[in-house]
CSV table of C-alpha atoms in Angstrom, one decimal:
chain,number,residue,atom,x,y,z
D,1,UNK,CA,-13.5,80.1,-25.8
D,2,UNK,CA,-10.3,82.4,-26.8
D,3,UNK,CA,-9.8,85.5,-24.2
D,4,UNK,CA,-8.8,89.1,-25.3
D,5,UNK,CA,-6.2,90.3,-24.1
D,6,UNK,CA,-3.5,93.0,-24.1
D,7,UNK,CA,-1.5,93.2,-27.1
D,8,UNK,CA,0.7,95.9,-29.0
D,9,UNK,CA,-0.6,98.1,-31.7
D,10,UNK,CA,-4.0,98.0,-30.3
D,11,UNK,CA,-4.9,94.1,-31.6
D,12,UNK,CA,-6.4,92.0,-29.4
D,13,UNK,CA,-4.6,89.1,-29.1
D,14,UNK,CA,-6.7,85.8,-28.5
D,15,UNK,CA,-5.3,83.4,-25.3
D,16,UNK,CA,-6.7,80.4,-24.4
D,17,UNK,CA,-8.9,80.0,-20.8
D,18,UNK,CA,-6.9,78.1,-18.7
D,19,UNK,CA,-9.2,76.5,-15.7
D,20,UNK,CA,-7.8,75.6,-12.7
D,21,UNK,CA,-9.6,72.6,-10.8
D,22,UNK,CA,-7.6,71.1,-7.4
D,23,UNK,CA,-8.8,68.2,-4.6
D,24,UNK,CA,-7.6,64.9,-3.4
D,25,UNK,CA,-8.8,62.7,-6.1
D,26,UNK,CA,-8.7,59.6,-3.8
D,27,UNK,CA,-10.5,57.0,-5.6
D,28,UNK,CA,-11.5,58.9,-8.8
D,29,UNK,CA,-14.9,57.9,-9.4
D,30,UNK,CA,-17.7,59.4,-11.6
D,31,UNK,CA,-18.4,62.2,-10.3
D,32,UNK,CA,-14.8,64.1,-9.9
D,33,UNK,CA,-14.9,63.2,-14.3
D,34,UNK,CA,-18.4,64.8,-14.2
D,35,UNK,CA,-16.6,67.9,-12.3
D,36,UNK,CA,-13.6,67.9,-14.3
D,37,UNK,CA,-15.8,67.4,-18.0
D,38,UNK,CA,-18.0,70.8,-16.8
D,39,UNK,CA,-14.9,73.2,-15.4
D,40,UNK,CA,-13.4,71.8,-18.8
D,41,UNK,CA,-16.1,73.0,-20.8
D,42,UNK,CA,-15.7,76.7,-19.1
D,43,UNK,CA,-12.8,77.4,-20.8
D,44,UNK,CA,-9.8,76.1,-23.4
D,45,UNK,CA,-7.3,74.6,-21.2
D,46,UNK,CA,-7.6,72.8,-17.8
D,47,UNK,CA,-5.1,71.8,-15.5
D,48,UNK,CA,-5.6,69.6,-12.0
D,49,UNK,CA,-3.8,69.9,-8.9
D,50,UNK,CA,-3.4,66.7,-7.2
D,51,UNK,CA,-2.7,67.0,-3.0
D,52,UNK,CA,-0.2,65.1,-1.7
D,53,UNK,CA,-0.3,62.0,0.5
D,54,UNK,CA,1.3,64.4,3.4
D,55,UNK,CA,-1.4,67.3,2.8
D,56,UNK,CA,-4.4,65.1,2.9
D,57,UNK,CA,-3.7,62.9,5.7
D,58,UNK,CA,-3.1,66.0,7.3
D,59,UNK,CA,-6.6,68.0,6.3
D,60,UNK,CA,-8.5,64.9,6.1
D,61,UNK,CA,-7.6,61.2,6.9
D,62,UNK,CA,-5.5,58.8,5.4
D,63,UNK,CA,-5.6,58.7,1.7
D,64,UNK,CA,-6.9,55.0,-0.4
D,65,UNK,CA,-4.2,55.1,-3.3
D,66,UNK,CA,-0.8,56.9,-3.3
D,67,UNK,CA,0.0,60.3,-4.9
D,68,UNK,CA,1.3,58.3,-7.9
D,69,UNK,CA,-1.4,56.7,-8.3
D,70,UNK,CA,-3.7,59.1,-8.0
D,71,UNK,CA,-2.2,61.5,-10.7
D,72,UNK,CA,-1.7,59.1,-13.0
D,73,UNK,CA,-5.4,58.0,-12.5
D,74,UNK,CA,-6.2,62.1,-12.9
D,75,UNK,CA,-4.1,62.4,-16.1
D,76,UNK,CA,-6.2,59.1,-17.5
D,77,UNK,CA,-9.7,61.5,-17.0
D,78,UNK,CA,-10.2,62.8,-21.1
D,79,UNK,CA,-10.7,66.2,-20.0
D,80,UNK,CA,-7.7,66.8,-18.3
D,81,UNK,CA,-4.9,68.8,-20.1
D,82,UNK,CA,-2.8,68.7,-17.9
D,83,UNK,CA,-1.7,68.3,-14.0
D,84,UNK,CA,-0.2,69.6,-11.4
D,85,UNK,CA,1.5,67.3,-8.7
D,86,UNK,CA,1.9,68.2,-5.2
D,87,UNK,CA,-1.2,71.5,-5.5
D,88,UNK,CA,-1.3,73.2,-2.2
D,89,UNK,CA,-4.6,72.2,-0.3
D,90,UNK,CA,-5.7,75.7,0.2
D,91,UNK,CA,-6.4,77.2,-3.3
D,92,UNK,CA,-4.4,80.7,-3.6
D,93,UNK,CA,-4.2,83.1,-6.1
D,94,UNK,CA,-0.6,82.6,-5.8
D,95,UNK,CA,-1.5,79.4,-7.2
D,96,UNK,CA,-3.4,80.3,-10.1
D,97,UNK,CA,-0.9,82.6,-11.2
D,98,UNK,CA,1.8,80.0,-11.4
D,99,UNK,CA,0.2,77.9,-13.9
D,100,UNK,CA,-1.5,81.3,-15.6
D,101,UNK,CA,-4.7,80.0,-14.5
D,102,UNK,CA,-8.1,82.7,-15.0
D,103,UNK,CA,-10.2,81.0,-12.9
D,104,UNK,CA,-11.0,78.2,-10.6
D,105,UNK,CA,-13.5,75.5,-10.1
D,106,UNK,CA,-14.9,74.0,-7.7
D,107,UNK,CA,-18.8,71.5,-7.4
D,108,UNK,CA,-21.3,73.5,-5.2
D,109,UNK,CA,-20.0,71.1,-1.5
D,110,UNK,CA,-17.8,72.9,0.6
D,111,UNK,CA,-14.2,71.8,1.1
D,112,UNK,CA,-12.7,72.6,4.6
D,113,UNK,CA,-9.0,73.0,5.7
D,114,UNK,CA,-8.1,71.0,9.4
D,115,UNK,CA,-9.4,73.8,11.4
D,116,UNK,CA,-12.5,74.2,9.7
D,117,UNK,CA,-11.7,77.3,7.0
D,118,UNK,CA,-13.6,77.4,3.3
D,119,UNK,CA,-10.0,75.9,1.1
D,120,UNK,CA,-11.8,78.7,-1.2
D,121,UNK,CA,-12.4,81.9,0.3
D,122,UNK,CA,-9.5,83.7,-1.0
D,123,UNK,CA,-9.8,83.3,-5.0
D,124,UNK,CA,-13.3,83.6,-3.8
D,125,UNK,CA,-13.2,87.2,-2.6
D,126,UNK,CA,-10.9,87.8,-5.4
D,127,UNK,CA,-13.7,86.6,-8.0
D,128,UNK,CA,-11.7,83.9,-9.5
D,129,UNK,CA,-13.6,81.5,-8.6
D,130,UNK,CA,-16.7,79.3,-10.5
D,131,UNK,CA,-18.8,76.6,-9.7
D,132,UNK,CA,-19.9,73.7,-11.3
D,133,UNK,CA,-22.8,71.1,-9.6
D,134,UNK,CA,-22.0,68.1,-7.6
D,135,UNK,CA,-23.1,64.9,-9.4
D,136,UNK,CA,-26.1,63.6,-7.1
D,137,UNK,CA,-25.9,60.0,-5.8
D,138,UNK,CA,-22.2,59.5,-5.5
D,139,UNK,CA,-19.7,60.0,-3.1
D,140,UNK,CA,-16.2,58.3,-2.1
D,141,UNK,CA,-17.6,58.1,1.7
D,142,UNK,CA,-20.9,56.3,0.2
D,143,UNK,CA,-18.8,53.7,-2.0
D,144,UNK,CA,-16.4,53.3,1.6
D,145,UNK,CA,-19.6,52.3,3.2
D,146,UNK,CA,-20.7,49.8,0.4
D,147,UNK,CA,-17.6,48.2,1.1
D,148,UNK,CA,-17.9,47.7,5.2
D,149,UNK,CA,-21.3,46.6,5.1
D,150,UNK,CA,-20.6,44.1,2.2
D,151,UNK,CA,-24.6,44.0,1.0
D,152,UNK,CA,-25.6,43.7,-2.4
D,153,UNK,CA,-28.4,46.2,-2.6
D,154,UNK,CA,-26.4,48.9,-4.4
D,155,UNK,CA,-27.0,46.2,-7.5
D,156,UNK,CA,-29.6,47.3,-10.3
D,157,UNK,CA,-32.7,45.1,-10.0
D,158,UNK,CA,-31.9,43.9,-6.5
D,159,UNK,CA,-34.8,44.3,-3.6
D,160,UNK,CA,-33.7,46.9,-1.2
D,161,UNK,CA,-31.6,45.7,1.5
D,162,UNK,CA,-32.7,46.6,5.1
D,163,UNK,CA,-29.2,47.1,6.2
D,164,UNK,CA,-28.1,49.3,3.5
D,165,UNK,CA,-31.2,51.4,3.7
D,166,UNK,CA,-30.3,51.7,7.1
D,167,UNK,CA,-26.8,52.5,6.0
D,168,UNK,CA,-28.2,55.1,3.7
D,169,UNK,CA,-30.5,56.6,6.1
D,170,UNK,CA,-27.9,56.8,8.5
D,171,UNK,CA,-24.8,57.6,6.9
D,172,UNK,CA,-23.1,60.5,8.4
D,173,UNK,CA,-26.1,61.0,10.2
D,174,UNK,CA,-25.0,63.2,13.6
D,175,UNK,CA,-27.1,64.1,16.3
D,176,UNK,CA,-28.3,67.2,14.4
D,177,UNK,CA,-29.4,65.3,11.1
D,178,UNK,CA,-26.9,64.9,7.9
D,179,UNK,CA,-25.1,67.0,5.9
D,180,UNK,CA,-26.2,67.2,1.6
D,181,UNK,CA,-22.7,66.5,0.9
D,182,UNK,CA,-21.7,63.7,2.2
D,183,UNK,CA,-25.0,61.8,3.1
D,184,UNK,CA,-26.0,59.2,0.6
D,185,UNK,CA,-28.8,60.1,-2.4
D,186,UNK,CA,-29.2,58.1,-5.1
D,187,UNK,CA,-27.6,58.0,-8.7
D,188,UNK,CA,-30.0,58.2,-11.2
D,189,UNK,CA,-28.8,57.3,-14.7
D,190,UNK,CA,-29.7,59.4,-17.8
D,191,UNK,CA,-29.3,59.0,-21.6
D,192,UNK,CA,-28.1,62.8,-21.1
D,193,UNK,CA,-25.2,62.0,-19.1
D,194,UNK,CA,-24.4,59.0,-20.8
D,195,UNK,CA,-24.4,61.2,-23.9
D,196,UNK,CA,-21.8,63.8,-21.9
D,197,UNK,CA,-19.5,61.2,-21.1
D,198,UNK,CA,-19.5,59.4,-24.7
D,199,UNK,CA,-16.9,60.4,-26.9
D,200,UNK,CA,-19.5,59.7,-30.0
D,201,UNK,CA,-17.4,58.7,-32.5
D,202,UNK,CA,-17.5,56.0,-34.9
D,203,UNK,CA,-14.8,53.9,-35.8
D,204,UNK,CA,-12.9,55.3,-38.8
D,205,UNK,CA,-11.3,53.2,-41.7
D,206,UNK,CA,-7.7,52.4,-40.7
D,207,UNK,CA,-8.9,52.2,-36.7
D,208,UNK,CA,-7.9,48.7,-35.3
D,209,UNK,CA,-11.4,47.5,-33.1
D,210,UNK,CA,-10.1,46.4,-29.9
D,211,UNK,CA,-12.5,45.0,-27.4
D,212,UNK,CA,-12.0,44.2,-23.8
D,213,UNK,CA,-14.5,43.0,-21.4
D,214,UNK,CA,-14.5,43.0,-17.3
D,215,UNK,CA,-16.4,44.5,-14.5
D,216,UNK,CA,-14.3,47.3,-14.6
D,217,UNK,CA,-15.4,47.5,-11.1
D,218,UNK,CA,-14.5,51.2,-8.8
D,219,UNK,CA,-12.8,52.0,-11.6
D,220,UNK,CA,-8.9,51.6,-10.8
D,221,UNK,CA,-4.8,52.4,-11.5
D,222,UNK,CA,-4.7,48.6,-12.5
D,223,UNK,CA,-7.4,49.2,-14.9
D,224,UNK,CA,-5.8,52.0,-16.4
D,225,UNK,CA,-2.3,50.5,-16.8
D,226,UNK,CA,-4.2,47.7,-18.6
D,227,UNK,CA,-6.1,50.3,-21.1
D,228,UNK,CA,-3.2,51.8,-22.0
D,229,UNK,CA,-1.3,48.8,-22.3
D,230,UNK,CA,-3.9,47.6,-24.7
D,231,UNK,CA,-4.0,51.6,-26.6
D,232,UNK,CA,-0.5,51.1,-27.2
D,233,UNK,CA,-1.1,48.0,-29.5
D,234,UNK,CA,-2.2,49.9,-32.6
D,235,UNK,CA,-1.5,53.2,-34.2
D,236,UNK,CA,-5.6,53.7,-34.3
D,237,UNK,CA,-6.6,51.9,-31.5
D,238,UNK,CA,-10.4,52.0,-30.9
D,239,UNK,CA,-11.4,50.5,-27.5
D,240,UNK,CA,-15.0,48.9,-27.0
D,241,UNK,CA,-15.1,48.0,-23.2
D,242,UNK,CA,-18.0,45.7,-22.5
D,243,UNK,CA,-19.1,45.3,-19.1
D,244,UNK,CA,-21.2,42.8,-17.6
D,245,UNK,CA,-24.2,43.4,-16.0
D,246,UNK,CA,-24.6,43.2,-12.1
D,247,UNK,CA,-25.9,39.7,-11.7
D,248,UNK,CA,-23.4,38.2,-14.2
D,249,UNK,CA,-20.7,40.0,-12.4
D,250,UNK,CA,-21.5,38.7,-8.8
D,251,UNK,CA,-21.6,35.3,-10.2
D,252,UNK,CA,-18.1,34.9,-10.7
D,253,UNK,CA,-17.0,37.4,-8.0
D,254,UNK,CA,-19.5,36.6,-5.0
D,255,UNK,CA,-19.4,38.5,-2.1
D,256,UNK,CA,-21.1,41.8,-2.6
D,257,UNK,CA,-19.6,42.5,-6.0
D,258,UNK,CA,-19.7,44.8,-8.1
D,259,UNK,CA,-19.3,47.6,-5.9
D,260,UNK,CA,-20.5,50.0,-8.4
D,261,UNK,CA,-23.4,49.2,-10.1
D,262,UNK,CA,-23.7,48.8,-14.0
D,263,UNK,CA,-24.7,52.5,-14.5
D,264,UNK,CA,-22.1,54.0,-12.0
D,265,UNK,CA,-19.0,51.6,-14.1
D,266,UNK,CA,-20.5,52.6,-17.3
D,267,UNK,CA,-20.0,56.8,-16.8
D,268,UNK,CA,-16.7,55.1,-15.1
D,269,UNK,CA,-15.4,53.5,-18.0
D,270,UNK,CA,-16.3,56.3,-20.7
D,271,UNK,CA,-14.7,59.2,-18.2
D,272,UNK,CA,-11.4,57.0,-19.3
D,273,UNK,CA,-9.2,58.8,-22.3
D,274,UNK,CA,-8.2,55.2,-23.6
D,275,UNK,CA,-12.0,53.8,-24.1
D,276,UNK,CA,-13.7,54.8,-27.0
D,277,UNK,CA,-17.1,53.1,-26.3
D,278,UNK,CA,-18.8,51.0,-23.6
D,279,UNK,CA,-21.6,47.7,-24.1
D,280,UNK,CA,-23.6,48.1,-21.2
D,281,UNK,CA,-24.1,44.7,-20.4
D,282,UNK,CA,-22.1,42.7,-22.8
D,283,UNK,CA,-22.6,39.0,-22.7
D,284,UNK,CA,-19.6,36.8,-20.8
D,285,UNK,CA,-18.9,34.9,-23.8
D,286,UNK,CA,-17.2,37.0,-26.3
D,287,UNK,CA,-19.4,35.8,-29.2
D,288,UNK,CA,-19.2,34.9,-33.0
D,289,UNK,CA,-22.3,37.9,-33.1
D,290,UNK,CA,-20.3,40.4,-30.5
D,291,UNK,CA,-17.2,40.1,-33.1
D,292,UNK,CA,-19.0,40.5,-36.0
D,293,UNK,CA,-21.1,43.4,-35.2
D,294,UNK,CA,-18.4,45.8,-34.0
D,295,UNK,CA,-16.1,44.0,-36.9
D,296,UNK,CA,-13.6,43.1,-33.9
D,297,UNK,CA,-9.9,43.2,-34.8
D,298,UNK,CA,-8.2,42.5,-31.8
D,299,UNK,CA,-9.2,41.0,-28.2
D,300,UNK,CA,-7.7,41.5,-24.8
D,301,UNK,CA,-7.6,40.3,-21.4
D,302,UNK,CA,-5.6,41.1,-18.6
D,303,UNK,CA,-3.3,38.5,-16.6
D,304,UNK,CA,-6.1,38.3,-13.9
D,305,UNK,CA,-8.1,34.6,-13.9
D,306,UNK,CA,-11.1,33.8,-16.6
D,307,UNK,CA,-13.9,32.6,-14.6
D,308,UNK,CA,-15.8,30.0,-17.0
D,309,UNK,CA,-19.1,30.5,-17.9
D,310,UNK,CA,-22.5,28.9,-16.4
D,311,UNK,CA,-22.2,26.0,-18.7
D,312,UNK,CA,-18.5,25.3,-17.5
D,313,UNK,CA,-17.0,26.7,-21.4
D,314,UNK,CA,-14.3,29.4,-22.0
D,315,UNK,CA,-15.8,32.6,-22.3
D,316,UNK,CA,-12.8,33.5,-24.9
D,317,UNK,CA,-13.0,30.1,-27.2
D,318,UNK,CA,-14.2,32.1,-30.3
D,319,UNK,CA,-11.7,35.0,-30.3
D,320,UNK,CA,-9.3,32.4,-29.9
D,321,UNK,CA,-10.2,29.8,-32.5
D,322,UNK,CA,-10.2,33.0,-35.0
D,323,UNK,CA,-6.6,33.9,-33.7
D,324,UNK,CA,-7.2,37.3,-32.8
D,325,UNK,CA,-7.1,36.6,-28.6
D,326,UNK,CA,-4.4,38.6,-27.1
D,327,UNK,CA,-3.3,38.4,-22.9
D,328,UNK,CA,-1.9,41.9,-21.7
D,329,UNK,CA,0.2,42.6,-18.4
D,330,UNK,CA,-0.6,45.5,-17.3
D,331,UNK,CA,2.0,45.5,-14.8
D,332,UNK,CA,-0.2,46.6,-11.9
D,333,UNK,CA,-1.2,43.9,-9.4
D,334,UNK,CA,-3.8,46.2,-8.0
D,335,UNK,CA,-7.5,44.7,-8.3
D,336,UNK,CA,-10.6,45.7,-7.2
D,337,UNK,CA,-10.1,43.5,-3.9
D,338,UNK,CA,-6.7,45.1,-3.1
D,339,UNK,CA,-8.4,48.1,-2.8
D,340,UNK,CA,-11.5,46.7,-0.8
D,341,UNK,CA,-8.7,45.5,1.6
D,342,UNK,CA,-7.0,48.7,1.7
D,343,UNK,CA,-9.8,50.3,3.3
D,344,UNK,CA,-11.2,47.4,5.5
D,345,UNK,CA,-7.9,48.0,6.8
D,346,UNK,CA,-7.8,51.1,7.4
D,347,UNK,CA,-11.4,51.0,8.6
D,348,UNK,CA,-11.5,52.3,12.0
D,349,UNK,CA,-9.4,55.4,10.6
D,350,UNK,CA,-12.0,56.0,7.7
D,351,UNK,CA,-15.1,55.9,9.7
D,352,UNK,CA,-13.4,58.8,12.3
D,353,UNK,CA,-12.4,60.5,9.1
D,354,UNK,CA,-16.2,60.1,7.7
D,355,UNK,CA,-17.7,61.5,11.0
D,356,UNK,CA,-15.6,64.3,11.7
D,357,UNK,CA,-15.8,65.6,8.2
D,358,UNK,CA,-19.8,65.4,8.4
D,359,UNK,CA,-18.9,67.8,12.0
D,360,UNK,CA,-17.8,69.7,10.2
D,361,UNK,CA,-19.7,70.3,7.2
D,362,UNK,CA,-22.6,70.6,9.7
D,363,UNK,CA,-20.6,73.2,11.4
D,364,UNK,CA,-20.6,75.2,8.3
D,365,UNK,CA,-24.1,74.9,7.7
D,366,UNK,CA,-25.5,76.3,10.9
D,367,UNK,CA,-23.0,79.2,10.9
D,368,UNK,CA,-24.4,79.8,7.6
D,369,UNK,CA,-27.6,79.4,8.5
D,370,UNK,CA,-27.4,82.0,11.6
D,371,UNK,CA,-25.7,84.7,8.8
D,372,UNK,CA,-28.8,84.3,7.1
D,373,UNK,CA,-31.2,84.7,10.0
D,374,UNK,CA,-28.7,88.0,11.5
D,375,UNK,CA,-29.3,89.6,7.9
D,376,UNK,CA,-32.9,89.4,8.1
């Protein structure tokens, strides 16, 4: 997707499209990779600007994880070139210029600065500006609720819960209904975009067949410091990640794990530049028939505990009586729960934060609504 441009002698000289994508990337889940993988596919190049802490507690609320954690968890994303630290959080053609950007993009929600302006309007009015569609059925305000209301009904193959179909009814719900952004709908899996986020290749001779198994649940900093721990193992490393279903998942966590549900931590998992392909629903144990069929070389688990299986046995004992179990520090003590924590924490903040932002996206909406109606 080479650009003409400008070059002595009359030849047009080919440059790459570089795309320009910015936000807060607070608790990177599916759908900022499915923004990132379609504003990556309009051009050659793309580099993301990350906000600072500073900027975002500013525009929007205190942020989950900490500007180092959230680039690096941005730079993890496969189709990410490249990013930017510290990105302004209104976009500016000043911007673009910096990084020699042609264009920028953006899903089709609305993003608002602290006193209620499009971030957008002026690459906007200078037609630098594309748009991509929001992935339906995901959103971090809709995963911030899962974790308050501590029901399991987000689970695949789990009766609906009352109070989380209240929740979803409800959620951002003001006085004058709810706005499409933020309220709750829900994710529908596809074998299309399973097939987007797959990297679809096959294991090559040479390639060292890693596998590593987990919940790999709201997909985390400590789960990529462990992925690229276990990448940097081989000179051909090919990761399998094999995540357990649901049920098996809320047997050894309780509460109301997983967070995300099988089909959210699968797109998760493969959005990850370290993973080269996911079992959906891989069995605890770490079977003689799991090692043989992906002709296992190599595999890891982190430093967190290993919950036995429902008969009481390792889930590990073959890998390890054929030598080839490895334990990897990551060097991250951050787990799924840390981050549940964060937030309960910071709860009171978050759901001021959630209201004020649905304000204001409603805000938005009637103004355009009443453009519309003056036009006509």
């Amino acid at each position: 997707m080479l650009r003409n441009g400008a070059a002595g002698g009359g030849a047009a000289a080919q440059r790459p499209v570089r795309v320009w994508c910015d936000g807060c990337y607070d608790m990177v889940h599916y759908g900022h990779s499915n923004q990132l993988r379609q504003a990556r596919a309009m051009g050659d190049y793309l580099i993301v600007g990350v906000h600072t802490d500073e900027e975002i507690a500013k525009h929007k609320g205190p942020p989950v994880f900490t500007q180092e954690e959230r680039y690096k968890m941005v730079q993890a994303i496969k189709w990410v070139d490249e990013i930017a630290p510290g990105a302004p959080y209104v976009t500016t053609l000043e911007t673009l210029d910096k990084y020699n950007c042609d264009f920028c993009v953006h899903g089709d929600d609305i993003t608002l600065t602290i006193d209620g302006k499009d971030t957008y309007e002026e690459v906007k009015t200078a037609g630098r500006y594309r748009e991509c569609k929001r992935t339906q059925g995901v959103s971090t305000t809709d995963l911030v609720g899962r974790m308050l209301l501590m029901t399991k009904a987000h689970h695949s193959n789990i009766d609906e819960d009352l109070d989380y179909r209240k929740h979803t009814d409800n959620f951002g719900k003001g006085p004058k209904g709810h706005s499409p952004w933020t309220g709750v709908s829900q994710f529908l899996q596809t074998s299309q975009k399973i097939i987007q986020f797959a990297s679809g290749k096959e294991p090559q001779p040479g390639d060292t067949i890693i596998y590593v198994a987990g919940a790999f649940d709201l997909f985390h900093i400590g789960h990529v410091d462990f992925l690229e721990k276990v990448h940097q193992l081989a000179e051909r490393p090919y990761i399998i990640a094999g995540l357990h279903f649901d049920q098996e998942v809320n047997r050894y966590k309780g509460k109301n794990y997983p967070i995300m549900n099988i089909h959210e931590r699968t797109l998760s998992v493969l959005a990850c530049r370290y993973v080269s392909e996911v079992v959906i629903g891989a069995p605890y144990a770490v079977t003689a028939d799991l090692l043989d069929h992906f002709k296992v070389t190599l595999v890891c688990h982190g430093m967190t505990e290993v919950v036995p299986d429902k008969d009481g046995s390792d889930p590990y004992e073959e890998p390890k009586r054929r030598g080839i179990f490895q334990l990897v520090d990551s060097g991250s003590n951050l787990t799924t729960d840390l981050i549940v924590q964060r937030i309960i924490k910071n709860r009171l903040e978050f759901e001021a934060r959630n209201q004020k932002k649905e304000a204001k996206e409603l805000a938005v909406l009637e103004a355009m609504k009443r453009l519309e109606e003056e036009k006509h």
